[in-house]
Amino acid sequence: MATVRDATYDVLRTLGMTTMFGNPGSTEEPFLQDFPADFHYVHALHEATAVAMADGYAQASGTPAHVNLHTAPGTGNGMGNLVTAWHNKTPLIVTAGQQTREMLLLEPRLTSRRPTELPQPYVKWAYEPTRAQDIPAAVLRAYATAVQPPAGPVFLSLPMDDWAQPADPLPAPRTVATRFAPDPHRLDEFARILTDSHNPVLVYGPGVDRSASWSAAVALAERLAAPVWSAPAPERAVFPEDHPHFRGVLPYAIGPLADALRGHDTVLVIGAPVFRYYPHIPGGHLPDGARLLHVTDDPDEAARAPVGDSLLGDPGLTLAALIDLVPPADRPPPAPRDAPTPPEITTPLSADALFAGLAAHWPADGVLVQESPSNLSALRRQLRITRPASYFTMASGGLGYGLPAAIGVALAERDTRRGRPVVAVIGDGSFHYSVQALWTAARLALPVVVVVPVNQQYAILKAFAELKETPGVPGLDLPGLDIVAIASGYGCATEVIQTPDQLGAALTAGLRADRPTVLPVPISTDVPSIL
Ligand SMILES: Cc1ncc(C[n+]2csc(CCOP(=O)(O)OP(=O)(O)O)c2C)c(N)n1
């Protein structure tokens, strides 16, 4: 007779979810027993790593991913990257074990006390099935919830004595749509406002990349002869950054962002919140005389925008519809940006010189995953992303995402047979939050290259303290960390890099290797400004 366990694996097969990221515990063992040969268990040494690897895998493969965590403590360990998955809008099914139903009343060791509350508010749905027989259908419902807009993580708490129970007949497979079109009347209004504008500007957000609509984004910009900004602090790149219309990434503070948009009468934001700010620098949200139009597939994002008029719709479908509705503008296109200035080569290297070196040796189809807080401006200034789905970082501000996410991306590149090279740039502080991910990469023989700019400090926090005039904060320096020893301990190739040429050679070798490569690069300890 089929068990709940058999039926659940069948449902996961039907959904194409045969890769499972996790870290096992006793409450998961009855589910994981006799692990089916057609499934791949990706063993993470810590739950933060499991969640972020799954997130990277889901984003790069374009399909939801499954993470299996250990009851309350494992869910707790995974929580930081669950916050990130929520902000990243990554569809994840997170399952966690639960103690035996027969003992739950007396709360034995490893009981998750209020399992559906624990991951809140960073899941779209959290459920512990009332009956063991409901697990397979709950997985189907979890999937449908995770993939519908706005996509995001969902959570199931699964008691360990449910798996051997006899199953009900398998639930009927069903599908749901993952995009919806904008209201045509409101879209007409938006198109009319854009057509009547004298100097519109486009602000594209990660939703444009998630909906695979770079070509429509370019077509609308060219039709409107409008400059294009990336929305602030984006978790994905949104537009070819070598296109003459591209202006860069907007600053993530109220006043400076409005200053960057000065002179425009209409600001069209597609696929982003209005706006993702970080330090509080007061001012108007928009320059005087500007009107904001907002397109998002997230009703909450539409509701919390402080200014502008919103329209719900998939970014790609909305872009395609707008292109048909606006006539070509009768004005000259914006002038291209200046090329980045070649930085001076110093010892140690400046962040700009390091990233110019990286750009000089960048593989054409390379994928960049970054978590390099204070050096992000230098990285984005020197290395321009020119292809879709090739830049990933966390939307949340929570560290410990980038390194494991890069490994999830690299695994997806292998599993989809696309095989793009993956390079992570991870600050020497950020490196340590989920560092065990390196072991998984080594076990999987993934040729990820991790470049670590070493400034031996939490530089961005020093910059923030300067901006906010809060001197004397402890815990901002990082002396005495031996990245080479740590990386080799986890099974990686590793080498300290001093010059751009050395970096080029190590990058080429690392991307051809049969294991990960970690390249610490000592850089200047100057603290860049926060904006
Ligand atoms: C989980 C988590 N803990 C702490 C922080 C606070 N924080 C933000 S940036 C940062 C320092 C990052 O250091 P590093 O990666 O070396 O980058 P740098 O600022 O030096 O460029 C810290 C600790 C955070 N964002 N997330």
Coordinates of C-alpha atoms and ligand atoms in Angstrom, one line a residue:
M1 CA 0.0 0.0 0.0
A2 CA 1.3 3.5 -0.9
T3 CA 2.4 5.6 2.1
V4 CA 2.1 9.3 2.6
R5 CA 5.9 9.3 2.0
D6 CA 5.5 7.5 -1.4
A7 CA 2.7 9.9 -2.4
T8 CA 4.7 13.0 -1.4
Y9 CA 7.7 12.0 -3.5
D10 CA 5.3 11.3 -6.4
V11 CA 3.9 14.8 -6.1
L12 CA 7.4 16.3 -6.0
R13 CA 8.3 14.3 -9.1
T14 CA 5.2 15.6 -10.9
L15 CA 6.3 19.1 -10.0
G16 CA 9.8 18.5 -11.3
M17 CA 11.2 19.2 -7.8
T18 CA 13.7 16.3 -7.5
T19 CA 16.5 18.4 -6.1
M20 CA 16.2 18.9 -2.3
F21 CA 18.5 21.3 -0.3
G22 CA 18.8 20.5 3.4
N23 CA 20.4 19.6 6.5
P24 CA 18.9 16.5 8.2
G25 CA 17.8 15.8 11.7
S26 CA 15.9 13.1 13.5
T27 CA 12.6 14.7 12.8
E28 CA 13.3 14.6 9.0
E29 CA 14.7 11.0 8.9
P30 CA 11.4 9.2 8.4
F31 CA 10.8 11.4 5.3
L32 CA 14.4 11.0 4.0
Q33 CA 14.7 7.3 4.6
D34 CA 15.5 5.2 1.5
F35 CA 16.1 8.4 -0.3
P36 CA 14.8 7.8 -3.9
A37 CA 17.6 7.4 -6.5
D38 CA 16.0 9.9 -8.9
F39 CA 16.3 12.6 -6.3
H40 CA 19.4 14.7 -5.5
Y41 CA 19.9 15.7 -1.9
V42 CA 22.2 18.8 -1.7
H43 CA 23.7 18.6 1.7
A44 CA 24.3 21.9 3.4
L45 CA 26.3 22.1 6.6
H46 CA 24.0 24.9 8.0
E47 CA 20.4 25.8 7.2
A48 CA 21.2 29.4 6.2
T49 CA 23.4 27.9 3.5
A50 CA 20.6 25.4 2.5
V51 CA 18.0 28.2 2.0
A52 CA 20.3 30.6 0.1
M53 CA 21.6 27.8 -2.2
A54 CA 18.0 26.9 -2.9
D55 CA 17.2 30.5 -3.6
G56 CA 20.1 30.8 -6.1
Y57 CA 19.1 27.5 -7.7
A58 CA 15.5 28.6 -8.1
Q59 CA 16.4 32.0 -9.6
A60 CA 18.9 30.6 -12.0
S61 CA 16.9 27.6 -13.1
G62 CA 13.6 29.6 -13.2
T63 CA 11.8 26.9 -11.2
P64 CA 10.8 26.7 -7.5
A65 CA 13.2 24.9 -5.2
H66 CA 12.7 22.7 -2.2
V67 CA 14.5 23.1 1.1
N68 CA 14.1 20.6 4.0
L69 CA 15.0 21.9 7.4
H70 CA 15.2 20.5 10.9
T71 CA 12.1 21.4 13.0
A72 CA 12.3 24.7 15.0
P73 CA 16.2 25.1 15.4
G74 CA 16.8 24.4 11.7
T75 CA 14.0 26.8 10.7
G76 CA 15.5 29.4 13.0
N77 CA 18.9 28.9 11.4
G78 CA 17.5 29.3 8.0
M79 CA 15.4 32.4 8.9
G80 CA 17.9 35.1 7.8
N81 CA 17.9 33.8 4.3
L82 CA 14.2 33.1 4.3
V83 CA 13.8 36.9 4.9
T84 CA 16.0 37.4 1.8
A85 CA 14.0 34.8 -0.3
W86 CA 10.8 36.8 0.6
H87 CA 12.3 40.1 -0.5
N88 CA 13.9 38.4 -3.5
K89 CA 10.4 37.0 -4.5
T90 CA 11.9 33.6 -4.9
P91 CA 9.5 30.7 -5.0
L92 CA 10.7 28.2 -2.4
I93 CA 8.9 25.3 -0.7
V94 CA 10.4 25.0 2.8
T95 CA 9.5 21.8 4.6
A96 CA 10.6 21.2 8.2
G97 CA 10.2 18.1 10.4
Q98 CA 8.0 18.1 13.5
Q99 CA 8.0 15.8 16.5
T100 CA 5.6 12.8 16.6
R101 CA 2.0 13.7 16.7
E102 CA 1.4 11.1 19.5
M103 CA 3.7 13.1 21.8
L104 CA 3.1 16.7 20.7
L105 CA 0.8 17.5 23.6
L106 CA 3.5 17.0 26.2
E107 CA 6.0 19.0 24.0
P108 CA 9.0 16.6 23.8
R109 CA 12.5 17.7 22.8
L110 CA 12.5 19.1 19.2
T111 CA 8.9 20.0 19.2
S112 CA 8.3 23.1 17.1
R113 CA 5.9 24.9 19.4
R114 CA 4.0 27.1 17.1
P115 CA 5.4 25.9 13.7
T116 CA 3.3 28.0 11.5
E117 CA 4.1 31.2 13.4
L118 CA 7.9 30.6 13.4
P119 CA 8.7 31.6 9.8
Q120 CA 6.2 34.5 9.8
P121 CA 6.0 37.1 8.3
Y122 CA 8.5 35.9 5.7
V123 CA 6.4 33.2 4.0
K124 CA 3.3 33.5 1.9
W125 CA 1.7 30.5 3.6
A126 CA 2.6 28.3 6.6
Y127 CA 0.7 25.1 7.4
E128 CA 0.9 21.9 9.4
P129 CA -1.5 19.5 7.8
T130 CA -4.4 18.4 10.0
R131 CA -4.1 14.8 8.7
A132 CA -1.0 12.9 7.5
Q133 CA -3.0 12.1 4.3
D134 CA -3.1 15.9 3.5
I135 CA 0.6 16.2 3.0
P136 CA 0.7 15.5 -0.8
A137 CA -2.1 17.9 -1.5
A138 CA -0.5 20.5 0.8
V139 CA 2.7 20.3 -1.2
L140 CA 0.6 21.0 -4.4
R141 CA -1.1 24.0 -2.7
A142 CA 2.3 25.2 -1.4
Y143 CA 3.6 25.1 -5.0
A144 CA 0.7 27.0 -6.4
T145 CA 1.0 29.6 -3.6
A146 CA 4.8 30.0 -4.1
V147 CA 4.8 30.6 -7.9
Q148 CA 1.8 32.9 -8.2
P149 CA 2.7 36.7 -8.2
P150 CA 4.3 37.9 -6.1
A151 CA 6.3 34.7 -5.9
G152 CA 7.9 33.8 -2.6
P153 CA 8.6 31.2 0.0
V154 CA 6.0 28.9 1.7
F155 CA 6.4 26.7 4.7
L156 CA 5.1 23.2 5.7
S157 CA 5.6 21.7 9.1
L158 CA 5.5 17.9 8.7
P159 CA 5.2 15.6 11.8
M160 CA 7.6 12.6 11.7
D161 CA 5.0 9.9 12.3
D162 CA 3.0 11.0 9.2
W163 CA 5.2 9.4 6.6
A164 CA 4.4 5.7 7.2
Q165 CA 0.7 6.3 7.2
P166 CA -1.4 4.9 4.3
A167 CA -1.9 7.5 1.6
D168 CA -5.1 8.7 0.1
P169 CA -5.3 8.5 -3.7
L170 CA -2.9 11.0 -5.3
P171 CA -4.3 14.5 -5.6
A172 CA -5.1 15.5 -9.2
P173 CA -2.2 17.5 -10.7
R174 CA -3.2 21.0 -11.6
T175 CA -1.5 24.2 -12.8
V176 CA -1.8 27.9 -12.1
A177 CA -0.7 31.0 -14.1
T178 CA 2.4 32.8 -13.0
R179 CA 1.7 36.2 -14.6
F180 CA -1.3 38.5 -15.1
A181 CA -2.0 41.3 -17.5
P182 CA -2.6 44.9 -16.5
D183 CA -6.1 46.5 -16.5
P184 CA -6.4 47.7 -20.1
H185 CA -8.2 51.0 -19.2
R186 CA -5.6 52.1 -16.7
L187 CA -2.9 51.0 -19.1
D188 CA -4.3 53.3 -21.7
E189 CA -4.2 56.2 -19.2
F190 CA -0.5 55.4 -18.4
A191 CA 0.3 55.2 -22.2
R192 CA -1.4 58.6 -22.8
I193 CA 0.5 60.2 -19.9
L194 CA 3.8 58.8 -21.3
T195 CA 3.0 60.0 -24.8
D196 CA 2.2 63.5 -23.6
S197 CA 5.4 63.7 -21.5
H198 CA 8.2 66.0 -22.6
N199 CA 11.0 64.3 -20.7
P200 CA 10.0 60.9 -19.3
V201 CA 12.5 58.6 -17.5
L202 CA 12.2 54.9 -17.0
V203 CA 13.1 53.2 -13.7
Y204 CA 13.3 49.4 -14.2
G205 CA 13.4 47.0 -11.3
P206 CA 14.3 43.3 -10.8
G207 CA 10.8 42.3 -11.8
V208 CA 11.9 43.1 -15.4
D209 CA 14.6 40.5 -15.2
R210 CA 12.4 38.0 -13.3
S211 CA 9.9 38.3 -16.2
A212 CA 12.6 37.8 -18.8
S213 CA 11.8 41.0 -20.5
W214 CA 15.0 42.9 -21.2
S215 CA 14.2 43.2 -24.9
A216 CA 10.8 44.8 -24.2
A217 CA 12.5 47.1 -21.7
V218 CA 15.0 48.2 -24.3
A219 CA 12.3 48.6 -27.0
L220 CA 10.2 50.9 -24.7
A221 CA 13.2 53.0 -23.8
E222 CA 14.1 53.4 -27.4
R223 CA 10.5 54.2 -28.4
L224 CA 10.3 56.9 -25.7
A225 CA 13.9 58.1 -26.3
A226 CA 14.0 58.0 -22.5
P227 CA 17.0 57.4 -20.2
V228 CA 16.9 54.3 -18.0
W229 CA 17.8 53.9 -14.4
S230 CA 17.9 50.7 -12.4
A231 CA 15.7 51.0 -9.2
P232 CA 17.9 51.4 -6.1
A233 CA 19.6 48.4 -4.4
P234 CA 18.4 45.9 -7.0
E235 CA 18.8 42.1 -6.5
R236 CA 19.0 41.5 -10.2
A237 CA 20.3 43.5 -13.2
V238 CA 17.5 45.0 -15.3
F239 CA 18.9 46.4 -18.5
P240 CA 22.0 46.1 -20.7
E241 CA 24.4 48.3 -18.8
D242 CA 26.4 49.2 -22.0
H243 CA 23.2 50.5 -23.7
P244 CA 23.5 54.2 -24.4
H245 CA 20.3 55.0 -22.6
F246 CA 21.4 53.4 -19.3
R247 CA 22.3 55.8 -16.5
G248 CA 23.2 53.5 -13.6
V249 CA 21.6 52.5 -10.3
L250 CA 19.6 55.1 -8.5
P251 CA 20.8 56.1 -5.0
Y252 CA 19.0 54.4 -2.1
A253 CA 18.1 57.5 -0.1
I254 CA 15.1 59.8 -0.5
G255 CA 16.7 63.2 -1.3
P256 CA 19.5 62.0 -3.5
L257 CA 17.2 59.7 -5.5
A258 CA 14.8 62.7 -6.2
D259 CA 17.9 64.7 -7.2
A260 CA 18.9 62.1 -9.7
L261 CA 15.5 62.3 -11.4
R262 CA 15.4 66.1 -11.5
G263 CA 14.2 67.6 -14.8
H264 CA 11.9 64.7 -15.7
D265 CA 8.1 65.2 -15.9
T266 CA 7.1 61.5 -15.8
V267 CA 8.9 58.7 -13.9
L268 CA 7.7 55.2 -15.0
V269 CA 8.8 52.6 -12.4
I270 CA 8.3 49.0 -13.5
G271 CA 9.0 45.9 -11.5
A272 CA 10.3 47.5 -8.3
P273 CA 9.1 49.0 -5.0
V274 CA 8.8 52.8 -4.9
F275 CA 11.5 52.9 -3.6
R276 CA 13.9 50.6 -1.7
Y277 CA 15.7 53.2 0.5
Y278 CA 18.4 52.6 3.1
P279 CA 20.0 55.5 4.9
H280 CA 17.4 58.2 5.8
I281 CA 18.3 61.3 3.9
P282 CA 15.1 63.4 3.9
G283 CA 13.7 65.2 1.0
G284 CA 10.8 64.9 -1.5
H285 CA 10.3 61.5 -3.0
L286 CA 10.2 63.1 -6.4
P287 CA 11.6 66.2 -7.9
D288 CA 9.1 69.2 -8.2
G289 CA 6.8 68.8 -11.2
A290 CA 7.4 65.1 -11.7
R291 CA 4.6 62.5 -11.8
L292 CA 5.2 58.9 -11.0
L293 CA 3.6 55.9 -12.7
H294 CA 4.2 52.5 -11.0
V295 CA 3.8 49.0 -12.5
T296 CA 4.2 46.0 -10.2
D297 CA 2.8 42.5 -9.8
D298 CA 2.8 42.9 -6.0
P299 CA -0.3 44.5 -4.5
D300 CA 1.5 45.2 -1.2
E301 CA 4.3 47.1 -3.1
A302 CA 1.5 49.1 -4.9
A303 CA -0.2 49.9 -1.6
R304 CA 2.9 51.1 0.3
A305 CA 4.3 53.4 -2.3
P306 CA 4.4 56.9 -0.8
V307 CA 3.8 58.7 -4.1
G308 CA 2.5 58.0 -7.6
D309 CA -0.2 55.9 -9.3
S310 CA 0.1 52.2 -9.4
L311 CA -1.1 49.6 -11.9
L312 CA -0.9 45.8 -11.1
G313 CA 0.5 43.7 -13.9
D314 CA 3.3 41.4 -14.9
P315 CA 6.3 43.7 -15.8
G316 CA 6.9 41.8 -19.1
L317 CA 3.2 41.8 -20.2
T318 CA 2.9 45.4 -19.3
L319 CA 6.0 46.5 -21.2
A320 CA 4.9 44.6 -24.3
A321 CA 1.4 46.2 -24.1
L322 CA 2.9 49.7 -23.6
I323 CA 5.2 49.4 -26.6
D324 CA 2.0 48.9 -28.8
L325 CA 0.3 51.9 -27.2
V326 CA 3.0 54.7 -27.3
P327 CA 4.1 56.2 -30.6
P328 CA 7.9 56.7 -31.2
A329 CA 8.9 60.0 -29.5
D330 CA 10.1 62.9 -31.6
R331 CA 13.2 63.8 -29.6
P332 CA 16.9 62.9 -29.6
P333 CA 17.9 59.8 -27.6
P334 CA 19.9 60.5 -24.4
A335 CA 23.7 60.7 -24.8
P336 CA 25.6 57.6 -23.6
R337 CA 27.4 57.6 -20.2
D338 CA 31.2 58.0 -20.0
A339 CA 33.2 54.8 -19.9
P340 CA 34.6 54.1 -16.4
T341 CA 38.0 55.8 -15.8
P342 CA 40.8 53.3 -15.8
P343 CA 42.0 53.3 -12.1
E344 CA 45.6 53.6 -11.0
I345 CA 47.3 50.4 -10.0
T346 CA 48.5 50.7 -6.4
T347 CA 49.6 48.3 -3.7
P348 CA 47.3 47.2 -2.2
L349 CA 44.9 47.6 -5.1
S350 CA 41.9 50.0 -4.8
A351 CA 38.5 48.4 -5.1
D352 CA 38.2 50.1 -8.5
A353 CA 41.5 48.6 -9.7
L354 CA 40.4 45.1 -8.5
F355 CA 37.1 45.3 -10.3
A356 CA 38.6 46.9 -13.4
G357 CA 40.9 43.8 -13.5
L358 CA 37.9 41.5 -13.0
A359 CA 36.0 43.3 -15.9
A360 CA 39.1 43.0 -18.1
H361 CA 39.0 39.2 -17.7
W362 CA 35.3 38.7 -17.4
P363 CA 33.8 35.8 -19.4
A364 CA 31.2 37.0 -21.9
D365 CA 28.5 34.8 -20.4
G366 CA 29.6 35.2 -16.8
V367 CA 27.1 35.3 -13.9
L368 CA 28.0 37.6 -11.1
V369 CA 26.7 37.0 -7.5
Q370 CA 27.8 39.7 -5.1
E371 CA 27.7 40.6 -1.5
S372 CA 30.3 43.3 -1.2
P373 CA 28.6 46.1 0.7
S374 CA 31.0 49.1 0.7
N375 CA 32.6 48.3 -2.6
L376 CA 29.4 47.8 -4.5
S377 CA 29.6 51.1 -6.3
A378 CA 33.1 50.4 -7.5
L379 CA 32.1 46.9 -8.7
R380 CA 29.0 48.2 -10.6
R381 CA 31.1 51.2 -12.0
Q382 CA 33.8 48.9 -13.4
L383 CA 31.9 45.8 -14.4
R384 CA 28.9 46.3 -16.5
I385 CA 26.2 43.6 -16.8
T386 CA 25.1 43.2 -20.4
R387 CA 23.0 40.0 -20.4
P388 CA 19.8 39.0 -18.6
A389 CA 19.7 36.7 -15.5
S390 CA 23.4 37.3 -14.9
Y391 CA 23.5 39.3 -11.7
F392 CA 22.2 38.2 -8.4
T393 CA 22.3 39.6 -4.8
M394 CA 20.0 39.9 -1.9
A395 CA 17.1 42.3 -1.8
S396 CA 16.9 42.2 2.0
G397 CA 20.1 43.7 3.4
G398 CA 20.8 40.5 5.2
L399 CA 24.4 39.1 4.9
G400 CA 25.1 35.4 4.4
Y401 CA 23.2 35.1 1.1
G402 CA 25.7 35.7 -1.7
L403 CA 28.2 32.8 -1.1
P404 CA 25.7 30.0 -0.9
A405 CA 23.5 31.6 -3.5
A406 CA 26.4 31.6 -6.0
I407 CA 26.7 27.8 -5.4
G408 CA 23.0 27.3 -6.0
V409 CA 23.4 29.3 -9.2
A410 CA 26.4 27.2 -10.3
L411 CA 24.5 24.0 -9.6
A412 CA 21.5 25.3 -11.7
E413 CA 23.9 26.1 -14.5
R414 CA 25.2 22.5 -14.4
D415 CA 21.7 20.9 -14.1
T416 CA 20.2 23.0 -16.9
R417 CA 23.2 22.3 -19.0
R418 CA 23.6 26.0 -19.7
G419 CA 27.0 25.9 -18.1
R420 CA 27.6 29.6 -17.6
P421 CA 30.6 30.5 -15.5
V422 CA 29.8 31.8 -12.0
V423 CA 31.9 34.3 -10.1
A424 CA 31.0 35.6 -6.6
V425 CA 32.4 38.8 -5.1
I426 CA 32.0 38.5 -1.4
G427 CA 33.3 41.0 1.2
D428 CA 35.7 39.6 3.8
G429 CA 33.0 40.2 6.5
S430 CA 30.1 38.8 4.4
F431 CA 32.2 35.7 3.6
H432 CA 31.8 34.3 7.1
Y433 CA 28.1 34.3 7.5
S434 CA 27.5 31.1 5.5
V435 CA 31.0 30.1 4.9
Q436 CA 30.2 26.3 5.1
A437 CA 28.7 26.6 1.7
L438 CA 32.2 26.1 0.3
W439 CA 32.2 22.5 1.5
T440 CA 29.0 21.8 -0.5
A441 CA 30.6 23.4 -3.6
A442 CA 33.7 21.3 -3.1
R443 CA 31.6 18.1 -2.7
L444 CA 29.7 19.0 -5.9
A445 CA 33.0 19.8 -7.7
L446 CA 31.5 23.2 -8.8
P447 CA 34.0 25.5 -10.6
V448 CA 32.7 28.7 -8.8
V449 CA 35.3 31.4 -8.3
V450 CA 34.9 33.5 -5.1
V451 CA 36.8 36.8 -5.2
V452 CA 37.1 38.3 -1.7
P453 CA 38.1 41.9 -1.4
V454 CA 39.9 42.0 1.9
N455 CA 39.7 45.3 3.8
Q456 CA 39.7 43.7 7.2
Q457 CA 36.7 45.7 8.4
Y458 CA 33.0 46.3 8.1
A459 CA 33.6 49.3 6.0
I460 CA 30.0 50.1 5.1
L461 CA 29.2 50.3 8.8
K462 CA 32.0 52.8 9.3
A463 CA 30.6 54.8 6.4
F464 CA 27.1 54.6 7.9
A465 CA 28.4 55.7 11.3
E466 CA 30.1 58.6 9.7
L467 CA 26.9 59.7 7.9
K468 CA 24.8 59.3 11.0
E469 CA 27.5 60.8 13.3
T470 CA 27.6 57.8 15.7
P471 CA 31.3 57.5 16.6
G472 CA 32.7 54.8 18.8
V473 CA 30.7 51.8 17.6
P474 CA 32.5 48.5 18.6
G475 CA 33.0 45.5 16.4
L476 CA 33.8 47.1 13.1
D477 CA 37.3 45.6 12.5
L478 CA 38.2 42.1 11.3
P479 CA 41.8 41.4 12.0
G480 CA 43.3 37.9 12.1
L481 CA 41.1 36.0 9.7
D482 CA 43.0 33.5 7.5
I483 CA 40.8 33.1 4.4
V484 CA 43.3 30.8 2.7
A485 CA 43.3 28.4 5.6
I486 CA 39.5 28.5 5.9
A487 CA 39.0 27.9 2.1
S488 CA 41.5 25.1 2.0
G489 CA 39.9 23.5 5.1
Y490 CA 36.6 23.3 3.2
G491 CA 38.4 21.7 0.1
C492 CA 38.8 24.8 -2.2
A493 CA 41.7 25.9 -4.3
T494 CA 42.9 29.2 -3.0
E495 CA 45.5 31.9 -3.6
V496 CA 46.1 35.4 -2.4
I497 CA 45.9 37.8 -5.3
Q498 CA 47.9 41.1 -5.4
T499 CA 47.7 42.3 -9.1
P500 CA 45.1 42.4 -11.9
D501 CA 47.2 40.0 -14.0
Q502 CA 47.4 37.5 -11.2
L503 CA 43.6 37.8 -10.9
G504 CA 43.1 37.1 -14.6
A505 CA 45.2 34.0 -14.6
A506 CA 43.5 32.7 -11.4
L507 CA 40.0 33.4 -12.7
T508 CA 40.6 31.6 -15.9
A509 CA 42.1 28.6 -14.1
G510 CA 39.3 28.6 -11.4
L511 CA 36.5 28.6 -14.0
R512 CA 38.0 25.5 -15.6
A513 CA 38.7 23.7 -12.3
D514 CA 36.8 20.8 -10.8
R515 CA 36.4 22.5 -7.5
P516 CA 35.7 26.0 -6.1
T517 CA 38.4 28.6 -6.0
V518 CA 38.6 31.3 -3.3
L519 CA 40.8 34.4 -4.2
P520 CA 41.3 36.8 -1.3
V521 CA 42.6 40.2 -2.6
P522 CA 44.0 42.7 -0.1
I523 CA 42.5 46.1 -1.0
S524 CA 42.8 49.6 0.3
T525 CA 41.2 50.2 3.7
D526 CA 39.9 53.6 2.7
V527 CA 36.2 53.8 3.5
P528 CA 34.0 54.7 0.5
S529 CA 31.1 57.1 1.1
I530 CA 27.8 55.3 1.7
L531 CA 26.1 57.0 -1.3
Ligands
LIG1 C1 22.8 39.0 8.9 C2 23.5 40.4 9.0 N1 24.2 40.7 10.1 C3 24.8 41.9 10.2 C4 24.6 42.8 9.2 C5 25.2 44.2 9.3 N2 26.2 44.5 8.3 C6 25.9 45.1 7.2 S1 27.2 45.4 6.2 C7 28.2 44.6 7.3 C8 29.7 44.5 7.0 C9 30.0 43.7 5.8 O1 31.4 43.6 5.7 P1 32.2 43.2 4.4 O2 31.5 42.1 3.8 O3 33.6 43.1 4.7 O4 32.0 44.4 3.4 P2 32.5 45.9 3.5 O5 31.5 46.7 4.2 O6 33.8 46.0 4.3 O7 32.6 46.3 2.1 C10 27.5 44.2 8.4 C11 28.1 43.5 9.5 C12 23.8 42.5 8.1 N3 23.5 43.3 7.1 N4 23.3 41.2 8.0

